[in-house]
Tab-separated table of C-alpha atoms and ligand atoms in Angstrom:
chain	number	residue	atom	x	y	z
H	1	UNK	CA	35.574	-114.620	-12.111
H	2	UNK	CA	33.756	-117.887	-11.441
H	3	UNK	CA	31.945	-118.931	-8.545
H	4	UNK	CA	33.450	-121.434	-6.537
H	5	UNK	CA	30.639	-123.494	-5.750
H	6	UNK	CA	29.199	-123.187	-9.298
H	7	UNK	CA	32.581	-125.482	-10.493
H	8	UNK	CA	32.115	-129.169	-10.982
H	9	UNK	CA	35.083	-131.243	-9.373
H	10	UNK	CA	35.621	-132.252	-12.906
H	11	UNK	CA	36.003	-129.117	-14.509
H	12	UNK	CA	38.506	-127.377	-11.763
H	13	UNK	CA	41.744	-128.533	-13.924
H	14	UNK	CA	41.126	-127.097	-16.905
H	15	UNK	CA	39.460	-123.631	-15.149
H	16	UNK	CA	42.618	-123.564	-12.915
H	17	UNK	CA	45.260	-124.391	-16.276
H	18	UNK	CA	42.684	-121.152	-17.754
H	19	UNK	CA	44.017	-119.002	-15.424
H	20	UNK	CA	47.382	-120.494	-15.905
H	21	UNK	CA	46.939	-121.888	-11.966
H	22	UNK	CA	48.590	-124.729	-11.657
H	23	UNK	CA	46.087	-128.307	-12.081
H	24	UNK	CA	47.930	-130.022	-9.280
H	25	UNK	CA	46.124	-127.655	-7.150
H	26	UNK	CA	42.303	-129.179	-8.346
H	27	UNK	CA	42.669	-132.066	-5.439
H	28	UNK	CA	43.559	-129.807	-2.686
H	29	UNK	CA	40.444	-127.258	-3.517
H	30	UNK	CA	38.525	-129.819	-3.660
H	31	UNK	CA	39.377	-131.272	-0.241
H	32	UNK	CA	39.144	-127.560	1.449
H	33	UNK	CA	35.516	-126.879	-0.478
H	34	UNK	CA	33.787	-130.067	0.465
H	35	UNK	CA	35.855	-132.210	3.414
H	36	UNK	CA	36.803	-129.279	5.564
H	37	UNK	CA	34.037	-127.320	4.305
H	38	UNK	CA	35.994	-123.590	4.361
H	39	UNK	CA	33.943	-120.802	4.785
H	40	UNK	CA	36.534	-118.897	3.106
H	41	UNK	CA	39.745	-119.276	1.355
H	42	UNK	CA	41.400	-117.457	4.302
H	43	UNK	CA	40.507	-121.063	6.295
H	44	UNK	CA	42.187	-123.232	3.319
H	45	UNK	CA	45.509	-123.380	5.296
H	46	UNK	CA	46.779	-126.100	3.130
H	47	UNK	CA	46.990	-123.897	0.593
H	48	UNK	CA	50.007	-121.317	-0.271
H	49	UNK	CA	48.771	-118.062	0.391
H	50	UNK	CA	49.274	-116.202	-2.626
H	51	UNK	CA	47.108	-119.033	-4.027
H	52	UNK	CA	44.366	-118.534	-1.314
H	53	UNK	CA	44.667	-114.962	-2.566
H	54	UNK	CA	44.015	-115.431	-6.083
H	55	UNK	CA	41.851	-117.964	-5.409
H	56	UNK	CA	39.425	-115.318	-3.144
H	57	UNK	CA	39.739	-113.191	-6.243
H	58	UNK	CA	39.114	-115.523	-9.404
H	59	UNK	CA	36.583	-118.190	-7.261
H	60	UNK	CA	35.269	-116.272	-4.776
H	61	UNK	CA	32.835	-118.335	-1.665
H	62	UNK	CA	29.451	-117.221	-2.061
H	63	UNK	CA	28.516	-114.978	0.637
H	64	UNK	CA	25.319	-116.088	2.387
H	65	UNK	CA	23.516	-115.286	5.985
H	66	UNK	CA	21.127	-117.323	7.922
H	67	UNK	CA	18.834	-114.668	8.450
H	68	UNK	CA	16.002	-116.459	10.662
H	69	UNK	CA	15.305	-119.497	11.781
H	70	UNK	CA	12.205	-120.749	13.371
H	71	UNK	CA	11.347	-124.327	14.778
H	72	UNK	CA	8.136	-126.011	14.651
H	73	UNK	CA	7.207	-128.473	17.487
H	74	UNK	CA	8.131	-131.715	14.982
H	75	UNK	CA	11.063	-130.554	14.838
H	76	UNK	CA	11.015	-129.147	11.445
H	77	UNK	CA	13.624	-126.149	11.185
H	78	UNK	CA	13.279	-123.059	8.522
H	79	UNK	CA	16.140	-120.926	7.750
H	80	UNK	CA	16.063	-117.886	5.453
H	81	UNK	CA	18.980	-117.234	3.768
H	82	UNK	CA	20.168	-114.385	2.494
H	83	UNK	CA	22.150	-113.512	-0.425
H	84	UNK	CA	24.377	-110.550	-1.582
H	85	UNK	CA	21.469	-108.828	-3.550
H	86	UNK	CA	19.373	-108.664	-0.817
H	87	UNK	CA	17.258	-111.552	-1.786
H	88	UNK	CA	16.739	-114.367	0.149
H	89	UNK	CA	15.109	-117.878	-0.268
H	90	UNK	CA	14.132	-119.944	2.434
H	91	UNK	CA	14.971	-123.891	2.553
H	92	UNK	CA	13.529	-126.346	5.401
H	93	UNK	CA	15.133	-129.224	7.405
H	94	UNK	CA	13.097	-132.209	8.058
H	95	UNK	CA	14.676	-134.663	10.530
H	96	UNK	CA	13.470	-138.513	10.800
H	97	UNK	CA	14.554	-141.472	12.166
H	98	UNK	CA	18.562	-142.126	10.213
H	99	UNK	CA	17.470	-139.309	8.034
H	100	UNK	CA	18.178	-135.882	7.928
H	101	UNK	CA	16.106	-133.737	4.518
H	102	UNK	CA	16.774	-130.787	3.293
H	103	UNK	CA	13.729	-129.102	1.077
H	104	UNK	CA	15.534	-126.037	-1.035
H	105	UNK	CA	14.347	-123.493	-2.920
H	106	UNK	CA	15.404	-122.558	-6.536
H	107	UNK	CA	13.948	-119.280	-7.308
H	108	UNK	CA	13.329	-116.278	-5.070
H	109	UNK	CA	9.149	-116.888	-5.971
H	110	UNK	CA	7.563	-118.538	-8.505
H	111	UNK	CA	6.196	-117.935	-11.878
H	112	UNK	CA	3.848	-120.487	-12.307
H	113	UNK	CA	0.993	-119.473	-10.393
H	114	UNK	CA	-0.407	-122.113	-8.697
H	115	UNK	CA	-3.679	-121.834	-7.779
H	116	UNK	CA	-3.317	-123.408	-4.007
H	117	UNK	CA	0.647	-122.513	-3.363
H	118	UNK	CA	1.803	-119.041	-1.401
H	119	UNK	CA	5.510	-119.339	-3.286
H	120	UNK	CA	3.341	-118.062	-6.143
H	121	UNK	CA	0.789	-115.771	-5.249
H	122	UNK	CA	3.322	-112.622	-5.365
H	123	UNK	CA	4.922	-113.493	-8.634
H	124	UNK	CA	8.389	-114.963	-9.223
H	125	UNK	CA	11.924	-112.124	-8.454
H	126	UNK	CA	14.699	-113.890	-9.963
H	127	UNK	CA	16.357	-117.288	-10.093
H	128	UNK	CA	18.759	-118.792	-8.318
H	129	UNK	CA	22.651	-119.394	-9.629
H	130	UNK	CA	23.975	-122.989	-9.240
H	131	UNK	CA	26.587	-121.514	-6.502
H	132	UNK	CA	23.310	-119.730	-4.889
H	133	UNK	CA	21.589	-122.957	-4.387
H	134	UNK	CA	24.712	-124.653	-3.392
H	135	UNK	CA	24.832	-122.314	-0.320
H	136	UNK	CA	21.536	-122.860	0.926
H	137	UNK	CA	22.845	-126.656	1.041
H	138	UNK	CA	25.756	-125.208	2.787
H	139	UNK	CA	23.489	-123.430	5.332
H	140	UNK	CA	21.408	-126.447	5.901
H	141	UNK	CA	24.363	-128.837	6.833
H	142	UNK	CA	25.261	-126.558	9.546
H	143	UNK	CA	22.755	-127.969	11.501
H	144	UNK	CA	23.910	-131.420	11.106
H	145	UNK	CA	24.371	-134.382	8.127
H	146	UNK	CA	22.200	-133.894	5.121
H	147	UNK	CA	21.240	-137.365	3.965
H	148	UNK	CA	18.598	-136.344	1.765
H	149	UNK	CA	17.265	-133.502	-0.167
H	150	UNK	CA	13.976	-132.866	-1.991
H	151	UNK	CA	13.664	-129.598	-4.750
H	152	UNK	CA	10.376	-128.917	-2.936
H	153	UNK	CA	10.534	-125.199	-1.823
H	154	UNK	CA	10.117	-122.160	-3.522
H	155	UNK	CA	10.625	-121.842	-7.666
H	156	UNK	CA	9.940	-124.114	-10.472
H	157	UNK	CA	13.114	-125.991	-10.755
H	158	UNK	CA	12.726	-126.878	-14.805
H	159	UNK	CA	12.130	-123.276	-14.986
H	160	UNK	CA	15.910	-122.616	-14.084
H	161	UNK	CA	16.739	-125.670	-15.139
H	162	UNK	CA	20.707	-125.385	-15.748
H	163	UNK	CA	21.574	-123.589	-12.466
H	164	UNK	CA	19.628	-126.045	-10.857
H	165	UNK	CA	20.986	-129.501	-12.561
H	166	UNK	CA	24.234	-128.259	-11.930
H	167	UNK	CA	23.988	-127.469	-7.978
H	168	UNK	CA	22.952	-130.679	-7.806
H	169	UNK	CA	25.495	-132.712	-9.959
H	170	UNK	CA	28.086	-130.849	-7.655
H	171	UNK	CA	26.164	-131.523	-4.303
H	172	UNK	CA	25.590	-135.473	-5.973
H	173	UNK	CA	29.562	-135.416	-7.045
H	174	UNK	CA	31.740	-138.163	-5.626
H	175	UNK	CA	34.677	-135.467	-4.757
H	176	UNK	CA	32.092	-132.840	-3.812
H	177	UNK	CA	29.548	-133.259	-1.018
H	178	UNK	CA	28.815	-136.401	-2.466
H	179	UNK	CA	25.174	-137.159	-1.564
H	180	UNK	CA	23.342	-139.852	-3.637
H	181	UNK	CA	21.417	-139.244	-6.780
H	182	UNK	CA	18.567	-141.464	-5.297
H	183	UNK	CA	18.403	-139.428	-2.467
H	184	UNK	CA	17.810	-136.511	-4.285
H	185	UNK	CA	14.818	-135.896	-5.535
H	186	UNK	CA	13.308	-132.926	-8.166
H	187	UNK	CA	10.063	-132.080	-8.563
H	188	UNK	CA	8.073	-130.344	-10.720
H	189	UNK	CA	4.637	-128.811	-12.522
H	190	UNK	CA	5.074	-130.901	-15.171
H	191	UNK	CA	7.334	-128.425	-17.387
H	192	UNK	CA	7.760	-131.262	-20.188
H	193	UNK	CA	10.993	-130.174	-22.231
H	194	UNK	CA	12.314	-129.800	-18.751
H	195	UNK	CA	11.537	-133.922	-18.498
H	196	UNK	CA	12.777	-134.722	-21.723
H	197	UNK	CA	16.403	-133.026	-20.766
H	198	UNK	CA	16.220	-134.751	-17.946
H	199	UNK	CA	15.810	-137.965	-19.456
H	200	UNK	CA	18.769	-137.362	-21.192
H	201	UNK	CA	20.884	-136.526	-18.713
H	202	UNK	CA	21.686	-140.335	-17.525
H	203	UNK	CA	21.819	-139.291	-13.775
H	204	UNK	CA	19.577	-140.994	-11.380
H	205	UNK	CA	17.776	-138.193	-9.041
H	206	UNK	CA	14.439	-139.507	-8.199
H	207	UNK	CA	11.494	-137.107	-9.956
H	208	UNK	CA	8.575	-136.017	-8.558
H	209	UNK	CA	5.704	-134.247	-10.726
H	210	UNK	CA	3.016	-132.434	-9.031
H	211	UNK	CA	-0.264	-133.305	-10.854
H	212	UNK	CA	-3.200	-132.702	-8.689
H	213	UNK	CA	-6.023	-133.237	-10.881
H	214	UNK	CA	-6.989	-136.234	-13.148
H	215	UNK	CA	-8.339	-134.158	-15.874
H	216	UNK	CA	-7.651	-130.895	-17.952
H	217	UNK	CA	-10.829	-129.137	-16.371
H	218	UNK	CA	-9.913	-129.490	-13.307
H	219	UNK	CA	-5.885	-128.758	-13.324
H	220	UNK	CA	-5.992	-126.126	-15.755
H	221	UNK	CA	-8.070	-124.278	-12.891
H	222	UNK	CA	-5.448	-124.860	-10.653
H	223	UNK	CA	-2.276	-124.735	-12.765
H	224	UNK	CA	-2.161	-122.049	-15.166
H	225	UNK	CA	1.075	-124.369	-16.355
H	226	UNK	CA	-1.773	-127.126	-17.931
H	227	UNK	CA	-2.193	-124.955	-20.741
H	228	UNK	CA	0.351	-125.457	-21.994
H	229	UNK	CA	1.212	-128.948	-21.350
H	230	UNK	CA	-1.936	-130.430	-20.422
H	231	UNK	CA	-2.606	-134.118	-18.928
H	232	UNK	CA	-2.511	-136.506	-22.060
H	233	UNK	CA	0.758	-134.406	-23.153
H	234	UNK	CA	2.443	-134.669	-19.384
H	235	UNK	CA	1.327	-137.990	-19.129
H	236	UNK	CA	2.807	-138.636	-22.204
H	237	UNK	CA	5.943	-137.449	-21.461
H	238	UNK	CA	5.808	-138.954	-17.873
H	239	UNK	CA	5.718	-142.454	-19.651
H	240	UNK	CA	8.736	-141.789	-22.081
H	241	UNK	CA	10.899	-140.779	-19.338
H	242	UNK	CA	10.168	-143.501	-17.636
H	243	UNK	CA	10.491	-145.764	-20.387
H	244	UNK	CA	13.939	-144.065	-21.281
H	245	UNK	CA	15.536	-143.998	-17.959
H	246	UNK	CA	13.845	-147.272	-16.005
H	247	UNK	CA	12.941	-144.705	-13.053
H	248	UNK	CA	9.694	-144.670	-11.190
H	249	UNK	CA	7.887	-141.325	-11.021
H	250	UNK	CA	6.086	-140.470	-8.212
H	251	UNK	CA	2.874	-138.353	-8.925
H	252	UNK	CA	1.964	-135.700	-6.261
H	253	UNK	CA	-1.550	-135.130	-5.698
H	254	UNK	CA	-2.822	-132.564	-3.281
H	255	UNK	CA	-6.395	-133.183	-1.791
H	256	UNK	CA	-8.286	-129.780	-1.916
H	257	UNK	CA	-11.912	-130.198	-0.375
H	258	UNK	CA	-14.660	-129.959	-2.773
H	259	UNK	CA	-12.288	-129.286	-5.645
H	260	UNK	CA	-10.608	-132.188	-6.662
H	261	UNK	CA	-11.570	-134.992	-3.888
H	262	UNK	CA	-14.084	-136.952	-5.591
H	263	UNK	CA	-14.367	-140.697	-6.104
H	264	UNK	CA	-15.514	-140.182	-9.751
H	265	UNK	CA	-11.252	-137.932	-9.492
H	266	UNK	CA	-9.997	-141.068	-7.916
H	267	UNK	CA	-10.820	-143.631	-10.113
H	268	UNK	CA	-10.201	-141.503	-13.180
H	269	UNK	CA	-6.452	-140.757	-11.314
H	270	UNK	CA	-5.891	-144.124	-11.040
H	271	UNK	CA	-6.591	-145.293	-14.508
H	272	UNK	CA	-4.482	-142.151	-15.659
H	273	UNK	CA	-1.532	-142.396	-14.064
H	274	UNK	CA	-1.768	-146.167	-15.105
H	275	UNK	CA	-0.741	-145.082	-18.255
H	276	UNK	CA	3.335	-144.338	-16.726
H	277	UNK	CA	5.001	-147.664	-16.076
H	278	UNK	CA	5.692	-148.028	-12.438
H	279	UNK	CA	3.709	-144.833	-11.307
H	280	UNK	CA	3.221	-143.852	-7.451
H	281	UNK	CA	1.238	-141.453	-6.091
H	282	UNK	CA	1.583	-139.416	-2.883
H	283	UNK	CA	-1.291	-138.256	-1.826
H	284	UNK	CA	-1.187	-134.731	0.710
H	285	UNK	CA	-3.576	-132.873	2.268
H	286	UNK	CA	-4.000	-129.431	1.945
H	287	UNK	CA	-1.909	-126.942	3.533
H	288	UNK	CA	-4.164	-123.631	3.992
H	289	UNK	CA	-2.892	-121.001	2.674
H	290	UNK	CA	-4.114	-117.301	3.695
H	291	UNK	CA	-4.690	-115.945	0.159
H	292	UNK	CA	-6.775	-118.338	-0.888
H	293	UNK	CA	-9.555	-118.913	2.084
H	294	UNK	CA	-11.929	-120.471	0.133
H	295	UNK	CA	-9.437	-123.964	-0.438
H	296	UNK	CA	-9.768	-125.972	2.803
H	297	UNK	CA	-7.923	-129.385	3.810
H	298	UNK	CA	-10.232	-132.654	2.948
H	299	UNK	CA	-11.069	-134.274	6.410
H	300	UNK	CA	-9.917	-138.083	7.155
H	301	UNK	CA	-12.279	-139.903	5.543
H	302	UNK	CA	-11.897	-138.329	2.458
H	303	UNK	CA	-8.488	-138.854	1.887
H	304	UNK	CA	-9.249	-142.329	3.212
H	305	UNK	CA	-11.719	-143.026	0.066
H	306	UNK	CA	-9.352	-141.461	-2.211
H	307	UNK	CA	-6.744	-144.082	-1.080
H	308	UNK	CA	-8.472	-147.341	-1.164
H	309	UNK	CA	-9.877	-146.640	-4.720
H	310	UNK	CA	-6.068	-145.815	-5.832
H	311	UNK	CA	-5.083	-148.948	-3.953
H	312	UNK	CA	-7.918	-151.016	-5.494
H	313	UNK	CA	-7.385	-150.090	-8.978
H	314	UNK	CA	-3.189	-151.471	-8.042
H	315	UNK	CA	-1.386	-147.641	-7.976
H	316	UNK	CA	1.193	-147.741	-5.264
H	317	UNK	CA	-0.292	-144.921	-3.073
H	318	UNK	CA	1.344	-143.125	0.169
H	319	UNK	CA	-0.909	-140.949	2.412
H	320	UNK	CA	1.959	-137.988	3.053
H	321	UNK	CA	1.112	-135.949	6.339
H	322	UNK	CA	2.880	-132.328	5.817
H	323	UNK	CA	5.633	-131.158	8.554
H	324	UNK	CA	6.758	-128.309	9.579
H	325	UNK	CA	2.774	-126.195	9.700
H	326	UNK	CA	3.432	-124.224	12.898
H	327	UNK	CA	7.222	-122.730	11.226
H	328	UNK	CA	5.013	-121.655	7.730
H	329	UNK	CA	7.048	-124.653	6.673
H	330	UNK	CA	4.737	-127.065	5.287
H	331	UNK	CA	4.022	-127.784	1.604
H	332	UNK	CA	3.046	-124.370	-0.715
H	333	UNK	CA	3.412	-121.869	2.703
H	334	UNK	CA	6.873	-120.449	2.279
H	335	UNK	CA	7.550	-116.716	1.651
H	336	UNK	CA	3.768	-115.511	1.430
H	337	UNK	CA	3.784	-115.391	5.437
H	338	UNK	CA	6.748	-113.139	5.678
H	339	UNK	CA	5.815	-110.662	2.835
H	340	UNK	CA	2.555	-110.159	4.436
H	341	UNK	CA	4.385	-109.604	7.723
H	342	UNK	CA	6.574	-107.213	6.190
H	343	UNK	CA	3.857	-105.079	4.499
H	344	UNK	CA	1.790	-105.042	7.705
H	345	UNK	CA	4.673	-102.873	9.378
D	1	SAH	N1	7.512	-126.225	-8.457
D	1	SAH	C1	7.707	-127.566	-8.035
D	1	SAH	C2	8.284	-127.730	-6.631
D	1	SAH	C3	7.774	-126.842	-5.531
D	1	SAH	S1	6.271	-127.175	-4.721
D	1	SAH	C4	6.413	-128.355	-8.148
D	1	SAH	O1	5.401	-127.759	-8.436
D	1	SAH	O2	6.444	-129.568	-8.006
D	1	SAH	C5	6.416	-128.721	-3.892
D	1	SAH	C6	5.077	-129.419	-3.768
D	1	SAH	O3	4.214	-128.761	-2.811
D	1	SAH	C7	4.300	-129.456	-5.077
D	1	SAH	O4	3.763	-130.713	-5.280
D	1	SAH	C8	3.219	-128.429	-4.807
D	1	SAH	O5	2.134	-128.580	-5.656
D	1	SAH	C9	2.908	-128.692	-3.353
D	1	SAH	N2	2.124	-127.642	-2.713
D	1	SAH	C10	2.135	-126.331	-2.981
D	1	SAH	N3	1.251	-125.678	-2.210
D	1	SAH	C11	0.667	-126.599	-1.418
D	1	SAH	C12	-0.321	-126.536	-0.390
D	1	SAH	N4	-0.875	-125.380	-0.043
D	1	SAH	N5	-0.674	-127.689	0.214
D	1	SAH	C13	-0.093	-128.867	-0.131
D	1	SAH	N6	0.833	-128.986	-1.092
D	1	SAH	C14	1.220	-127.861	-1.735
C-alpha cells in the first residue's frame, strides 16, 4: 500500500505497472488527484470501477478533518487538521492583495527547542509523512486558490527532511497542483546538512533561515540548535548554497527586547550576514508567547534603529509585521495555546 498523495506524477507508471495496473491509467489519476481534486476514489468517475476499487485499496486518499478553525480580524484563518492517529497539526492562511499563503506545519511539535517559539516548548510527537503534509495543502485550498506557501508552522522541516521535500516536489509538480518553486518557500534553524542536500537538489524553492542573533553567545541562548552548528559554520554553509545554487537567502531575525536588539547586534548582523552573497534580512517583532513572560516585543523605535543600521551598512532589510495574533496564529504561537487549553479542563 502506498499513499496516494505521497506518489510523484512521475513515478505513478512504474508503481501502477508494480501492481501489474495498467500505465495508461497514470494520466487519468493524475487528472482526478489534482484537476478535479477527488476526495475519494469513489468521486473518480472517469475511472472503471473495479479500478477505483483497487485503487482505494493499494493508494488509499489520506483521511484528514478540519477540526477548528478560527479567524483573526486581518483576516488570517487557522485550521487544525486532524489526522488518522489522532494527531493533528495546524497550518494558517494568510490572504493579501493577488495572493493567497498558506503557512504549514511539518511535524506535530518541535524538537529544537527554541528559546522564544510555543511549537517547541512541549517537545516534538512525531513527523509528518509527505501524503500528511500534502493534506494540510489540501485542507487549505478549500478555502480558496493557494498561490503561495511558506514551511513556517510547526516542526523543523530539515529535521524530516524527505517527507517534507517530497510534499513539496508533488505540490510544485507541473501535473500535480503545480504551484511554483519560487513561491514556495522553506525555512529553517539552520540544520546545515539539511542545506547542503538542498543545494543539491537543483529545485528552486526560495529558503529562509531563522538566525536571530549575530553571535554564538547570544543564539546559542536562544537556539539550543547553535551548538551544534554555530554562526561561522551556518554562515558558512549559507554562502556555499548560495554560491552553488545562485539563490538569495533571506535571514530571519526576530527582535526580542533587551536580548538581542542592540545597535552594537545590528552592526555586527550586518557585517555577518555580509559574508552570504545576496543576503536579506527580515526583520520581526516579537510575538509573546505565554511560557516565556520574561521575552517582550521591542517597541517602534527600536526596530527602527535596527533597520537603518542594516540599511546603512547596504543589507536589503524588510520590517515584517506578524498576522494572524488574535487566532494564536502569528509567528512561534501555534499549538502551545491549545495544549494549555486542553490541560486547564
Ligand atoms: N523551524 C523552522 C520553521 C518554523 S518557525 C525555523 O525555525 O525556521 C518560523 C519562523 O517563526 C522562524 O523564523 C521562527 O524563529 C519564528 N518564530 C518562532 N517563534 C516566534 C515568536 N514568538 N515571535 C516571532 N517569530 C517567531
Amino acid at each position: 500500500m502506498k499513499m496516494a498523495w505521497s506518489v510523484l506524477p512521475d513515478e505513478w507508471k512504474p508503481v501502477l505497472a508494480d501492481r501489474g495496473l495498467r500505465p495508461f491509467r497514470a494520466d487519468q489519476i493524475l487528472q482526478a488527484l489534482y484537476r478535479d481534486y477527488v476526495k475519494s476514489w469513489d468521486d473518480a468517475t472517469t475511472l472503471p470501477k473495479d479500478l477505483r476499487a483497487t485503487l482505494a485499496e493499494e493508494f488509499p486518499l489520506t483521511r484528514y478533518e478540519i477540526l477548528e478553525t478560527s479567524e483573526s480580524a486581518d483576516g488570517t484563518k487557522k485550521l487544525l487538521v486532524g489526522f488518522a492517529d489522532g494527531q493533528s497539526v495546524e497550518t494558517v492562511l494568510i490572504p493579501a492583495t493577488g495572493r493567497f499563503t498558506q503557512c504549514i506545519s511539518t511535524q506535530v511539535g518541535c524538537a529544537m527547542g527554541c528559546a522564544f517559539c510555543a511549537s517547541g516548548a512541549q517537545g516534538v510527537v512525531r513527523s509528518l509523512s509527505a501524503d500528511e503534509i500534502v493534506a494540510e495543502y489540501m485542507a487549505g485550498r478549500e478555502f480558496g486558490e493557494i498561490t503561495n506557501m511558506v514551511v513556517m508552522g510547526m516542526g523543523e522541516p530539515f529535521a524530516n527532511y524527505d517527507e517534507t521535500i517530497r510534499a513539496l516536489k508533488l505540490i510544485n509538480a507541473g501535473r500535480g497542483p503545480n504551484l511554483g518553486a519560487r513561491h514556495i518557500t522553506l525555512s529553517t534553524c539552520g540544520v546545515v546538512p539539511g542545506l547542503e542536500r538542498l543545494a543539491a537538489e537543483g529545485i528552486q524553492f526560495e529558503l529562509s533561515v531563522s538566525l536571530h542573533a549575530p553571535n554564538d553567545e547570544i543564539r546559542s541562548q536562544l537556539m539550543p540548535v547553535n551548538r551544534k552548528w554555530p554562526v561561522d559554520v551556518l554562515l558558512a554553509a549559507c554562502a556555499e548554497y548560495t554560491r552553488k545554487t545562485k539563490r538569495a537567502i533571506t535571514f530571519e531575525y526576530t527582535v526580542i527586547a533587551g536580548v538581542n536588539d542592540s545597535r552594537a547586534c545590528a552592526e555586527e548582523l550586518a557585517a555577518k550576514v555580509r559574508r552570504v552573497p545576496l543576503a536579506k534580512v527580515n526583520l520581526i517583532p516579537l510575538s509573546p508567547v505565554s511560557h516565556r513572560p520574561d521575552f517582550r516585543t521591542p517597541d517602534e523605535a527600536t526596530m527602527k534603529m535596527f533597520l537603518d543600521v542594516l540599511m546603512k551598512c547596504h543589507v536589503q532589510t524588510m520590517l515584517r509585521r506578524s498576522r494572524g495574533k488574535d487566532a494564536d496564529a502569528a509567528c512561534g504561537q501555534l499549538r502551545l495555546r491549545r495544549l494549555q487549553t486542553a490541560t486547564e479542563f
